[in-house]
JSON list of C-alpha atoms in Angstrom, two decimals:
[
{"chain": "A", "resi": 1376, "resn": "ALA", "atom": "CA", "xyz": [-251.54, 126.56, -144.79]},
{"chain": "A", "resi": 1377, "resn": "GLY", "atom": "CA", "xyz": [-253.13, 123.43, -144.84]},
{"chain": "A", "resi": 1378, "resn": "ALA", "atom": "CA", "xyz": [-255.44, 122.54, -142.54]},
{"chain": "A", "resi": 1379, "resn": "ALA", "atom": "CA", "xyz": [-254.01, 121.53, -139.11]},
{"chain": "A", "resi": 1380, "resn": "GLU", "atom": "CA", "xyz": [-253.95, 117.80, -138.48]},
{"chain": "A", "resi": 1381, "resn": "PRO", "atom": "CA", "xyz": [-256.42, 116.41, -135.89]},
{"chain": "A", "resi": 1382, "resn": "LYS", "atom": "CA", "xyz": [-254.89, 115.75, -132.55]},
{"chain": "A", "resi": 1383, "resn": "ARG", "atom": "CA", "xyz": [-254.56, 112.09, -131.77]},
{"chain": "A", "resi": 1384, "resn": "GLY", "atom": "CA", "xyz": [-257.43, 110.42, -130.57]},
{"chain": "A", "resi": 1385, "resn": "GLY", "atom": "CA", "xyz": [-260.13, 112.83, -131.99]},
{"chain": "A", "resi": 1386, "resn": "SER", "atom": "CA", "xyz": [-263.65, 113.68, -130.54]},
{"chain": "A", "resi": 1387, "resn": "SER", "atom": "CA", "xyz": [-265.32, 111.33, -128.20]},
{"chain": "A", "resi": 1388, "resn": "SER", "atom": "CA", "xyz": [-267.53, 111.09, -130.96]},
{"chain": "A", "resi": 1389, "resn": "ARG", "atom": "CA", "xyz": [-264.62, 110.11, -133.38]},
{"chain": "A", "resi": 1390, "resn": "ARG", "atom": "CA", "xyz": [-263.63, 107.11, -130.20]},
{"chain": "A", "resi": 1391, "resn": "THR", "atom": "CA", "xyz": [-266.54, 105.56, -130.09]},
{"chain": "A", "resi": 1392, "resn": "ALA", "atom": "CA", "xyz": [-267.41, 105.37, -134.23]},
{"chain": "A", "resi": 1393, "resn": "GLY", "atom": "CA", "xyz": [-267.12, 101.66, -135.09]},
{"chain": "A", "resi": 1394, "resn": "ARG", "atom": "CA", "xyz": [-267.41, 100.46, -131.79]},
{"chain": "A", "resi": 1395, "resn": "PRO", "atom": "CA", "xyz": [-270.58, 97.76, -130.65]},
{"chain": "A", "resi": 1396, "resn": "ALA", "atom": "CA", "xyz": [-273.78, 99.39, -129.23]},
{"chain": "A", "resi": 1397, "resn": "THR", "atom": "CA", "xyz": [-273.38, 96.84, -126.18]},
{"chain": "A", "resi": 1398, "resn": "ALA", "atom": "CA", "xyz": [-270.04, 98.92, -125.33]},
{"chain": "A", "resi": 1399, "resn": "MET", "atom": "CA", "xyz": [-272.14, 101.72, -124.54]},
{"chain": "A", "resi": 1400, "resn": "ALA", "atom": "CA", "xyz": [-272.38, 102.98, -120.74]},
{"chain": "A", "resi": 1401, "resn": "PRO", "atom": "CA", "xyz": [-274.95, 100.62, -119.12]},
{"chain": "A", "resi": 1402, "resn": "THR", "atom": "CA", "xyz": [-278.40, 101.81, -119.13]},
{"chain": "A", "resi": 1403, "resn": "LYS", "atom": "CA", "xyz": [-280.34, 103.40, -115.99]},
{"chain": "A", "resi": 1404, "resn": "ALA", "atom": "CA", "xyz": [-282.54, 99.90, -115.64]},
{"chain": "A", "resi": 1405, "resn": "LEU", "atom": "CA", "xyz": [-279.30, 97.37, -114.96]},
{"chain": "A", "resi": 1406, "resn": "ALA", "atom": "CA", "xyz": [-278.06, 99.96, -112.38]},
{"chain": "A", "resi": 1407, "resn": "GLN", "atom": "CA", "xyz": [-280.94, 98.82, -110.02]},
{"chain": "A", "resi": 1408, "resn": "THR", "atom": "CA", "xyz": [-280.16, 98.81, -106.49]},
{"chain": "A", "resi": 1409, "resn": "PRO", "atom": "CA", "xyz": [-281.28, 95.48, -104.93]},
{"chain": "A", "resi": 1410, "resn": "ALA", "atom": "CA", "xyz": [-284.05, 97.39, -103.03]},
{"chain": "A", "resi": 1411, "resn": "GLU", "atom": "CA", "xyz": [-285.41, 98.27, -106.33]},
{"chain": "A", "resi": 1412, "resn": "LEU", "atom": "CA", "xyz": [-285.38, 95.29, -107.85]},
{"chain": "A", "resi": 1413, "resn": "ARG", "atom": "CA", "xyz": [-287.53, 93.64, -104.74]},
{"chain": "A", "resi": 1414, "resn": "GLU", "atom": "CA", "xyz": [-289.97, 96.65, -105.17]},
{"chain": "A", "resi": 1415, "resn": "THR", "atom": "CA", "xyz": [-290.27, 96.21, -109.10]},
{"chain": "A", "resi": 1416, "resn": "TRP", "atom": "CA", "xyz": [-290.40, 92.02, -108.15]},
{"chain": "A", "resi": 1417, "resn": "SER", "atom": "CA", "xyz": [-293.26, 92.92, -106.02]},
{"chain": "A", "resi": 1418, "resn": "ARG", "atom": "CA", "xyz": [-295.39, 95.00, -108.33]},
{"chain": "A", "resi": 1419, "resn": "GLN", "atom": "CA", "xyz": [-294.36, 92.33, -111.02]},
{"chain": "A", "resi": 1420, "resn": "LYS", "atom": "CA", "xyz": [-295.84, 89.78, -108.80]},
{"chain": "A", "resi": 1421, "resn": "GLU", "atom": "CA", "xyz": [-298.81, 91.86, -107.70]},
{"chain": "A", "resi": 1422, "resn": "LEU", "atom": "CA", "xyz": [-300.17, 92.44, -111.38]},
{"chain": "A", "resi": 1423, "resn": "THR", "atom": "CA", "xyz": [-300.03, 88.73, -112.22]},
{"chain": "A", "resi": 1424, "resn": "ASN", "atom": "CA", "xyz": [-301.99, 88.17, -109.29]},
{"chain": "A", "resi": 1425, "resn": "LEU", "atom": "CA", "xyz": [-304.69, 90.77, -110.17]},
{"chain": "A", "resi": 1426, "resn": "LYS", "atom": "CA", "xyz": [-304.51, 89.97, -113.37]},
{"chain": "A", "resi": 1427, "resn": "ARG", "atom": "CA", "xyz": [-305.47, 86.40, -112.38]},
{"chain": "A", "resi": 1428, "resn": "VAL", "atom": "CA", "xyz": [-308.49, 87.27, -110.12]},
{"chain": "A", "resi": 1429, "resn": "PHE", "atom": "CA", "xyz": [-309.43, 89.75, -112.46]},
{"chain": "A", "resi": 1430, "resn": "GLY", "atom": "CA", "xyz": [-309.83, 86.42, -115.34]},
{"chain": "A", "resi": 1431, "resn": "THR", "atom": "CA", "xyz": [-311.29, 84.09, -112.70]},
{"chain": "A", "resi": 1432, "resn": "LEU", "atom": "CA", "xyz": [-314.11, 86.74, -112.00]},
{"chain": "A", "resi": 1433, "resn": "ASP", "atom": "CA", "xyz": [-314.60, 87.18, -116.06]},
{"chain": "A", "resi": 1434, "resn": "THR", "atom": "CA", "xyz": [-315.78, 83.90, -116.26]},
{"chain": "A", "resi": 1435, "resn": "ASP", "atom": "CA", "xyz": [-317.63, 84.70, -119.85]},
{"chain": "A", "resi": 1436, "resn": "ARG", "atom": "CA", "xyz": [-314.42, 86.36, -121.23]},
{"chain": "A", "resi": 1437, "resn": "ASP", "atom": "CA", "xyz": [-315.78, 89.58, -121.97]},
{"chain": "A", "resi": 1438, "resn": "GLY", "atom": "CA", "xyz": [-313.56, 91.96, -120.41]},
{"chain": "A", "resi": 1439, "resn": "GLN", "atom": "CA", "xyz": [-315.45, 92.72, -117.47]},
{"chain": "A", "resi": 1440, "resn": "VAL", "atom": "CA", "xyz": [-317.17, 91.47, -114.39]},
{"chain": "A", "resi": 1441, "resn": "SER", "atom": "CA", "xyz": [-320.69, 91.79, -113.87]},
{"chain": "A", "resi": 1442, "resn": "GLU", "atom": "CA", "xyz": [-322.92, 91.75, -111.10]},
{"chain": "A", "resi": 1443, "resn": "LYS", "atom": "CA", "xyz": [-324.28, 87.83, -111.92]},
{"chain": "A", "resi": 1444, "resn": "GLU", "atom": "CA", "xyz": [-320.31, 87.38, -112.18]},
{"chain": "A", "resi": 1445, "resn": "LEU", "atom": "CA", "xyz": [-319.34, 88.74, -108.81]},
{"chain": "A", "resi": 1446, "resn": "HIS", "atom": "CA", "xyz": [-321.85, 87.15, -106.93]},
{"chain": "A", "resi": 1447, "resn": "ALA", "atom": "CA", "xyz": [-320.93, 83.28, -108.40]},
{"chain": "A", "resi": 1448, "resn": "ALA", "atom": "CA", "xyz": [-317.92, 84.35, -107.37]},
{"chain": "A", "resi": 1449, "resn": "LEU", "atom": "CA", "xyz": [-318.52, 84.95, -103.96]},
{"chain": "A", "resi": 1450, "resn": "VAL", "atom": "CA", "xyz": [-320.70, 81.69, -103.65]},
{"chain": "A", "resi": 1451, "resn": "ARG", "atom": "CA", "xyz": [-317.86, 79.56, -104.91]},
{"chain": "A", "resi": 1452, "resn": "ILE", "atom": "CA", "xyz": [-315.44, 81.21, -102.28]},
{"chain": "A", "resi": 1453, "resn": "GLY", "atom": "CA", "xyz": [-318.77, 80.34, -99.60]},
{"chain": "A", "resi": 1454, "resn": "TYR", "atom": "CA", "xyz": [-320.08, 83.82, -98.91]},
{"chain": "A", "resi": 1455, "resn": "ARG", "atom": "CA", "xyz": [-323.90, 84.32, -99.86]},
{"chain": "A", "resi": 1456, "resn": "PRO", "atom": "CA", "xyz": [-324.11, 88.26, -100.15]},
{"chain": "A", "resi": 1457, "resn": "LYS", "atom": "CA", "xyz": [-327.20, 89.83, -98.98]},
{"chain": "A", "resi": 1458, "resn": "PRO", "atom": "CA", "xyz": [-329.78, 91.19, -101.47]},
{"chain": "A", "resi": 1459, "resn": "GLY", "atom": "CA", "xyz": [-327.95, 94.68, -103.15]},
{"chain": "A", "resi": 1460, "resn": "GLU", "atom": "CA", "xyz": [-324.34, 93.83, -101.76]},
{"chain": "A", "resi": 1461, "resn": "VAL", "atom": "CA", "xyz": [-323.18, 92.99, -105.02]},
{"chain": "A", "resi": 1462, "resn": "ALA", "atom": "CA", "xyz": [-324.84, 95.67, -107.04]},
{"chain": "A", "resi": 1463, "resn": "ASN", "atom": "CA", "xyz": [-323.27, 97.86, -104.39]},
{"chain": "A", "resi": 1464, "resn": "MET", "atom": "CA", "xyz": [-319.96, 96.72, -104.70]},
{"chain": "A", "resi": 1465, "resn": "ILE", "atom": "CA", "xyz": [-319.85, 97.31, -108.72]},
{"chain": "A", "resi": 1466, "resn": "TRP", "atom": "CA", "xyz": [-321.87, 100.74, -107.86]},
{"chain": "A", "resi": 1467, "resn": "GLU", "atom": "CA", "xyz": [-319.20, 102.14, -105.52]},
{"chain": "A", "resi": 1468, "resn": "VAL", "atom": "CA", "xyz": [-316.47, 101.73, -108.27]},
{"chain": "A", "resi": 1469, "resn": "ASP", "atom": "CA", "xyz": [-317.99, 101.78, -111.58]},
{"chain": "A", "resi": 1470, "resn": "GLU", "atom": "CA", "xyz": [-316.56, 104.72, -112.98]},
{"chain": "A", "resi": 1471, "resn": "ASN", "atom": "CA", "xyz": [-318.13, 104.60, -116.50]},
{"chain": "A", "resi": 1472, "resn": "CYS", "atom": "CA", "xyz": [-321.92, 103.57, -115.02]},
{"chain": "A", "resi": 1473, "resn": "ASP", "atom": "CA", "xyz": [-322.35, 100.54, -117.48]},
{"chain": "A", "resi": 1474, "resn": "GLY", "atom": "CA", "xyz": [-322.93, 98.68, -114.39]},
{"chain": "A", "resi": 1475, "resn": "GLN", "atom": "CA", "xyz": [-319.49, 96.56, -114.64]},
{"chain": "A", "resi": 1476, "resn": "VAL", "atom": "CA", "xyz": [-316.22, 96.56, -113.90]},
{"chain": "A", "resi": 1477, "resn": "GLY", "atom": "CA", "xyz": [-313.36, 96.84, -116.73]},
{"chain": "A", "resi": 1478, "resn": "TRP", "atom": "CA", "xyz": [-309.83, 96.38, -115.99]},
{"chain": "A", "resi": 1479, "resn": "GLU", "atom": "CA", "xyz": [-309.12, 99.53, -115.83]},
{"chain": "A", "resi": 1480, "resn": "GLU", "atom": "CA", "xyz": [-311.63, 100.54, -113.60]},
{"chain": "A", "resi": 1481, "resn": "PHE", "atom": "CA", "xyz": [-310.58, 97.44, -111.42]},
{"chain": "A", "resi": 1482, "resn": "GLN", "atom": "CA", "xyz": [-306.94, 97.91, -111.51]},
{"chain": "A", "resi": 1483, "resn": "ALA", "atom": "CA", "xyz": [-307.29, 101.93, -110.62]},
{"chain": "A", "resi": 1484, "resn": "THR", "atom": "CA", "xyz": [-309.76, 101.03, -107.66]},
{"chain": "A", "resi": 1485, "resn": "PHE", "atom": "CA", "xyz": [-307.00, 98.33, -106.26]},
{"chain": "A", "resi": 1486, "resn": "HIS", "atom": "CA", "xyz": [-304.21, 100.78, -106.26]},
{"chain": "A", "resi": 1487, "resn": "ARG", "atom": "CA", "xyz": [-306.34, 103.65, -104.94]},
{"chain": "A", "resi": 1488, "resn": "TYR", "atom": "CA", "xyz": [-307.67, 102.06, -102.03]},
{"chain": "A", "resi": 1489, "resn": "ILE", "atom": "CA", "xyz": [-304.02, 100.39, -100.94]},
{"chain": "A", "resi": 1490, "resn": "SER", "atom": "CA", "xyz": [-302.52, 103.94, -101.28]},
{"chain": "A", "resi": 1491, "resn": "ASP", "atom": "CA", "xyz": [-305.50, 105.66, -99.45]},
{"chain": "A", "resi": 1492, "resn": "GLN", "atom": "CA", "xyz": [-304.40, 107.55, -96.12]},
{"chain": "A", "resi": 1493, "resn": "THR", "atom": "CA", "xyz": [-308.03, 109.13, -95.61]},
{"chain": "A", "resi": 1494, "resn": "GLY", "atom": "CA", "xyz": [-310.03, 106.16, -95.21]},
{"chain": "A", "resi": 1495, "resn": "LEU", "atom": "CA", "xyz": [-312.73, 106.97, -98.02]},
{"chain": "A", "resi": 1496, "resn": "GLU", "atom": "CA", "xyz": [-311.88, 104.76, -100.85]},
{"chain": "A", "resi": 1497, "resn": "PRO", "atom": "CA", "xyz": [-314.39, 102.18, -101.49]},
{"chain": "A", "resi": 1498, "resn": "ARG", "atom": "CA", "xyz": [-313.15, 98.93, -99.71]},
{"chain": "A", "resi": 1499, "resn": "GLU", "atom": "CA", "xyz": [-316.25, 96.46, -100.95]},
{"chain": "A", "resi": 1500, "resn": "LEU", "atom": "CA", "xyz": [-314.95, 95.00, -103.93]},
{"chain": "A", "resi": 1501, "resn": "PHE", "atom": "CA", "xyz": [-311.16, 95.59, -103.00]},
{"chain": "A", "resi": 1502, "resn": "GLN", "atom": "CA", "xyz": [-311.74, 93.34, -99.90]},
{"chain": "A", "resi": 1503, "resn": "VAL", "atom": "CA", "xyz": [-312.98, 90.36, -102.38]},
{"chain": "A", "resi": 1504, "resn": "VAL", "atom": "CA", "xyz": [-309.67, 91.30, -104.47]},
{"chain": "A", "resi": 1505, "resn": "GLU", "atom": "CA", "xyz": [-307.39, 90.98, -101.47]},
{"chain": "A", "resi": 1506, "resn": "PHE", "atom": "CA", "xyz": [-309.08, 87.35, -100.47]},
{"chain": "A", "resi": 1507, "resn": "MET", "atom": "CA", "xyz": [-308.70, 86.11, -103.91]},
{"chain": "A", "resi": 1508, "resn": "MET", "atom": "CA", "xyz": [-305.67, 86.84, -104.64]},
{"chain": "A", "resi": 1509, "resn": "HIS", "atom": "CA", "xyz": [-304.03, 84.91, -101.65]},
{"chain": "A", "resi": 1510, "resn": "ASP", "atom": "CA", "xyz": [-307.01, 82.17, -101.56]},
{"chain": "A", "resi": 1511, "resn": "VAL", "atom": "CA", "xyz": [-305.31, 80.74, -105.06]},
{"chain": "A", "resi": 1512, "resn": "ASP", "atom": "CA", "xyz": [-306.68, 77.13, -104.99]},
{"chain": "A", "resi": 1513, "resn": "GLN", "atom": "CA", "xyz": [-310.02, 78.99, -104.56]},
{"chain": "A", "resi": 1514, "resn": "SER", "atom": "CA", "xyz": [-310.84, 77.00, -101.62]},
{"chain": "A", "resi": 1515, "resn": "GLY", "atom": "CA", "xyz": [-313.04, 80.08, -100.12]},
{"chain": "A", "resi": 1516, "resn": "THR", "atom": "CA", "xyz": [-310.51, 79.97, -97.07]},
{"chain": "A", "resi": 1517, "resn": "ILE", "atom": "CA", "xyz": [-306.88, 81.49, -96.46]},
{"chain": "A", "resi": 1518, "resn": "SER", "atom": "CA", "xyz": [-304.01, 80.47, -93.78]},
{"chain": "A", "resi": 1519, "resn": "GLN", "atom": "CA", "xyz": [-303.15, 82.47, -91.14]},
{"chain": "A", "resi": 1520, "resn": "ASP", "atom": "CA", "xyz": [-299.91, 83.35, -92.88]},
{"chain": "A", "resi": 1521, "resn": "GLU", "atom": "CA", "xyz": [-301.72, 84.44, -95.71]},
{"chain": "A", "resi": 1522, "resn": "LEU", "atom": "CA", "xyz": [-303.70, 86.80, -93.29]},
{"chain": "A", "resi": 1523, "resn": "MET", "atom": "CA", "xyz": [-300.36, 88.18, -91.46]},
{"chain": "A", "resi": 1524, "resn": "GLU", "atom": "CA", "xyz": [-298.70, 88.54, -95.31]},
{"chain": "A", "resi": 1525, "resn": "ILE", "atom": "CA", "xyz": [-301.94, 90.80, -95.84]},
{"chain": "A", "resi": 1526, "resn": "LEU", "atom": "CA", "xyz": [-301.36, 92.39, -92.54]},
{"chain": "A", "resi": 1527, "resn": "PHE", "atom": "CA", "xyz": [-298.09, 93.15, -93.09]},
{"chain": "A", "resi": 1528, "resn": "ALA", "atom": "CA", "xyz": [-298.45, 94.71, -96.23]},
{"chain": "A", "resi": 1529, "resn": "ARG", "atom": "CA", "xyz": [-301.12, 97.03, -95.05]},
{"chain": "A", "resi": 1530, "resn": "PHE", "atom": "CA", "xyz": [-299.82, 98.12, -91.53]},
{"chain": "A", "resi": 1531, "resn": "GLY", "atom": "CA", "xyz": [-295.99, 97.48, -92.11]},
{"chain": "A", "resi": 1532, "resn": "LYS", "atom": "CA", "xyz": [-293.78, 95.67, -89.38]},
{"chain": "A", "resi": 1533, "resn": "ASP", "atom": "CA", "xyz": [-294.48, 98.11, -86.64]},
{"chain": "A", "resi": 1534, "resn": "GLN", "atom": "CA", "xyz": [-298.25, 96.79, -86.67]},
{"chain": "A", "resi": 1535, "resn": "LEU", "atom": "CA", "xyz": [-298.05, 93.32, -87.34]},
{"chain": "A", "resi": 1536, "resn": "ALA", "atom": "CA", "xyz": [-298.02, 91.94, -84.08]},
{"chain": "A", "resi": 1537, "resn": "GLU", "atom": "CA", "xyz": [-300.75, 94.33, -82.54]},
{"chain": "A", "resi": 1538, "resn": "LYS", "atom": "CA", "xyz": [-303.06, 93.16, -85.75]},
{"chain": "A", "resi": 1539, "resn": "THR", "atom": "CA", "xyz": [-302.25, 89.79, -85.28]},
{"chain": "A", "resi": 1540, "resn": "LYS", "atom": "CA", "xyz": [-302.93, 89.76, -81.71]},
{"chain": "A", "resi": 1541, "resn": "ALA", "atom": "CA", "xyz": [-306.51, 91.30, -82.37]},
{"chain": "A", "resi": 1542, "resn": "PHE", "atom": "CA", "xyz": [-307.39, 87.95, -85.21]},
{"chain": "A", "resi": 1543, "resn": "PHE", "atom": "CA", "xyz": [-306.22, 85.36, -83.70]},
{"chain": "A", "resi": 1544, "resn": "PRO", "atom": "CA", "xyz": [-307.31, 83.88, -80.28]},
{"chain": "A", "resi": 1545, "resn": "LYS", "atom": "CA", "xyz": [-304.00, 82.61, -77.57]},
{"chain": "A", "resi": 1546, "resn": "THR", "atom": "CA", "xyz": [-303.16, 79.90, -75.92]},
{"chain": "A", "resi": 1547, "resn": "ALA", "atom": "CA", "xyz": [-302.40, 79.35, -72.16]},
{"chain": "A", "resi": 1548, "resn": "ASP", "atom": "CA", "xyz": [-298.23, 79.90, -73.07]},
{"chain": "A", "resi": 1549, "resn": "GLY", "atom": "CA", "xyz": [-299.06, 83.10, -75.24]},
{"chain": "A", "resi": 1550, "resn": "GLY", "atom": "CA", "xyz": [-298.98, 81.41, -78.78]},
{"chain": "A", "resi": 1551, "resn": "VAL", "atom": "CA", "xyz": [-301.84, 80.77, -81.66]},
{"chain": "A", "resi": 1552, "resn": "GLU", "atom": "CA", "xyz": [-303.41, 78.37, -81.56]},
{"chain": "A", "resi": 1553, "resn": "GLY", "atom": "CA", "xyz": [-303.13, 75.57, -84.48]},
{"chain": "A", "resi": 1554, "resn": "GLU", "atom": "CA", "xyz": [-303.40, 76.53, -87.70]},
{"chain": "A", "resi": 1555, "resn": "GLN", "atom": "CA", "xyz": [-306.29, 77.94, -88.95]},
{"chain": "A", "resi": 1556, "resn": "ALA", "atom": "CA", "xyz": [-308.67, 78.39, -91.95]},
{"chain": "A", "resi": 1557, "resn": "ILE", "atom": "CA", "xyz": [-310.23, 81.69, -92.17]},
{"chain": "A", "resi": 1558, "resn": "SER", "atom": "CA", "xyz": [-313.42, 82.46, -94.07]},
{"chain": "A", "resi": 1559, "resn": "PHE", "atom": "CA", "xyz": [-313.92, 85.24, -96.50]},
{"chain": "A", "resi": 1560, "resn": "ALA", "atom": "CA", "xyz": [-316.52, 86.04, -93.93]},
{"chain": "A", "resi": 1561, "resn": "GLU", "atom": "CA", "xyz": [-314.31, 86.26, -90.85]},
{"chain": "A", "resi": 1562, "resn": "PHE", "atom": "CA", "xyz": [-311.55, 88.40, -93.34]},
{"chain": "A", "resi": 1563, "resn": "ARG", "atom": "CA", "xyz": [-314.12, 91.08, -94.23]},
{"chain": "A", "resi": 1564, "resn": "GLN", "atom": "CA", "xyz": [-315.91, 91.30, -90.23]},
{"chain": "A", "resi": 1565, "resn": "PHE", "atom": "CA", "xyz": [-312.30, 91.50, -89.42]},
{"chain": "A", "resi": 1566, "resn": "MET", "atom": "CA", "xyz": [-311.00, 94.11, -91.75]},
{"chain": "A", "resi": 1567, "resn": "ASP", "atom": "CA", "xyz": [-313.98, 95.95, -91.24]},
{"chain": "A", "resi": 1568, "resn": "THR", "atom": "CA", "xyz": [-313.70, 96.66, -87.72]},
{"chain": "A", "resi": 1569, "resn": "ILE", "atom": "CA", "xyz": [-310.39, 98.37, -88.77]},
{"chain": "A", "resi": 1570, "resn": "LYS", "atom": "CA", "xyz": [-310.92, 102.39, -88.71]},
{"chain": "A", "resi": 1571, "resn": "PRO", "atom": "CA", "xyz": [-308.83, 105.01, -89.67]},
{"chain": "A", "resi": 1572, "resn": "LYS", "atom": "CA", "xyz": [-307.48, 107.11, -86.99]},
{"chain": "A", "resi": 1573, "resn": "ARG", "atom": "CA", "xyz": [-309.70, 109.90, -85.71]},
{"chain": "A", "resi": 1574, "resn": "LYS", "atom": "CA", "xyz": [-308.99, 112.94, -87.75]},
{"chain": "A", "resi": 1575, "resn": "THR", "atom": "CA", "xyz": [-309.46, 116.67, -86.68]},
{"chain": "A", "resi": 1576, "resn": "ASN", "atom": "CA", "xyz": [-312.67, 118.84, -88.92]},
{"chain": "A", "resi": 1577, "resn": "ARG", "atom": "CA", "xyz": [-308.99, 120.91, -90.50]},
{"chain": "A", "resi": 1578, "resn": "GLU", "atom": "CA", "xyz": [-307.30, 117.43, -91.40]},
{"chain": "A", "resi": 1579, "resn": "LYS", "atom": "CA", "xyz": [-311.12, 115.60, -92.46]},
{"chain": "A", "resi": 1580, "resn": "ALA", "atom": "CA", "xyz": [-311.38, 118.69, -94.95]},
{"chain": "A", "resi": 1581, "resn": "LEU", "atom": "CA", "xyz": [-307.55, 118.29, -96.58]},
{"chain": "A", "resi": 1582, "resn": "ALA", "atom": "CA", "xyz": [-308.45, 114.34, -96.74]},
{"chain": "A", "resi": 1583, "resn": "VAL", "atom": "CA", "xyz": [-311.35, 114.76, -98.61]},
{"chain": "A", "resi": 1584, "resn": "GLY", "atom": "CA", "xyz": [-309.09, 117.29, -101.24]},
{"chain": "A", "resi": 1585, "resn": "ARG", "atom": "CA", "xyz": [-306.86, 115.30, -101.68]},
{"chain": "A", "resi": 1586, "resn": "TRP", "atom": "CA", "xyz": [-308.95, 112.01, -102.38]},
{"chain": "A", "resi": 1587, "resn": "GLN", "atom": "CA", "xyz": [-310.91, 114.12, -105.21]},
{"chain": "A", "resi": 1588, "resn": "LEU", "atom": "CA", "xyz": [-307.86, 115.62, -106.61]},
{"chain": "A", "resi": 1589, "resn": "GLY", "atom": "CA", "xyz": [-306.57, 111.95, -106.38]},
{"chain": "A", "resi": 1590, "resn": "ARG", "atom": "CA", "xyz": [-309.77, 110.54, -108.49]},
{"chain": "A", "resi": 1591, "resn": "SER", "atom": "CA", "xyz": [-309.75, 113.79, -110.91]},
{"chain": "A", "resi": 1592, "resn": "GLU", "atom": "CA", "xyz": [-306.43, 112.55, -111.96]},
{"chain": "A", "resi": 1593, "resn": "THR", "atom": "CA", "xyz": [-307.11, 108.63, -112.69]}
]
C-alpha cells in the first residue's frame, strides 16, 4: 500500500513554512508592562547621566578619572576639598589600585551604593556623582526640586516629607521658604547626617556578610 496522504493543515512547521518572520509570535521585549517600560526608561536615563558625569570628570579623555581631575571638578562646583580628601575619595573605590577611577569602577561604585542597605559602602565619591548628575549646567548648585528628586529616589514617597522637612526652613504658615540654591557643601553636610538605623550585633554581622558577598560578585 502506498504512503498515507498527509492530513490537510499538516504540522505546525508546515503551516508556518513560507510565512515572513514578522508573522511569528511577538518577542518578550514587546510584551513589557507600562511599569517595566518606565523602569527601562529610568535606567537608560540614569546610565546616560552617569556617562555624562564621567565624561565631565575625565577631562583628558583617557578613560580614567585622576585625583587632579576630580579636584578640579570639585573646585568648579564651588567646593574646596581638604588636603587628602580627594585622594581618599579615589582610594575608597579604586579596585585595581592604579590611583585612578575607570568607567567600570565608577559605574560599579554608583550601583553598589544605591542598592546598599548596610551603610558600609563608600559614600564620598558617590555624593559628588549624585550631585553632578542633577547639576546639569555645572553651576555648583541644585534646586529644591532637584534635591527632592534625590530624596525621593533615596528614601521613597513615605519618607520624602520627613527628609524634606529636615532640610528646608519653614515659613510661618508651614510652607517652604522661597526657591533656594543648594551648594555641594550644603548637600554633602545634609546627606552625611543621614545614618542607617542602628542594628543589633547579629544584624551587623549579616549586613557585613552580604556586603562582602556583593563586592566579591562584582
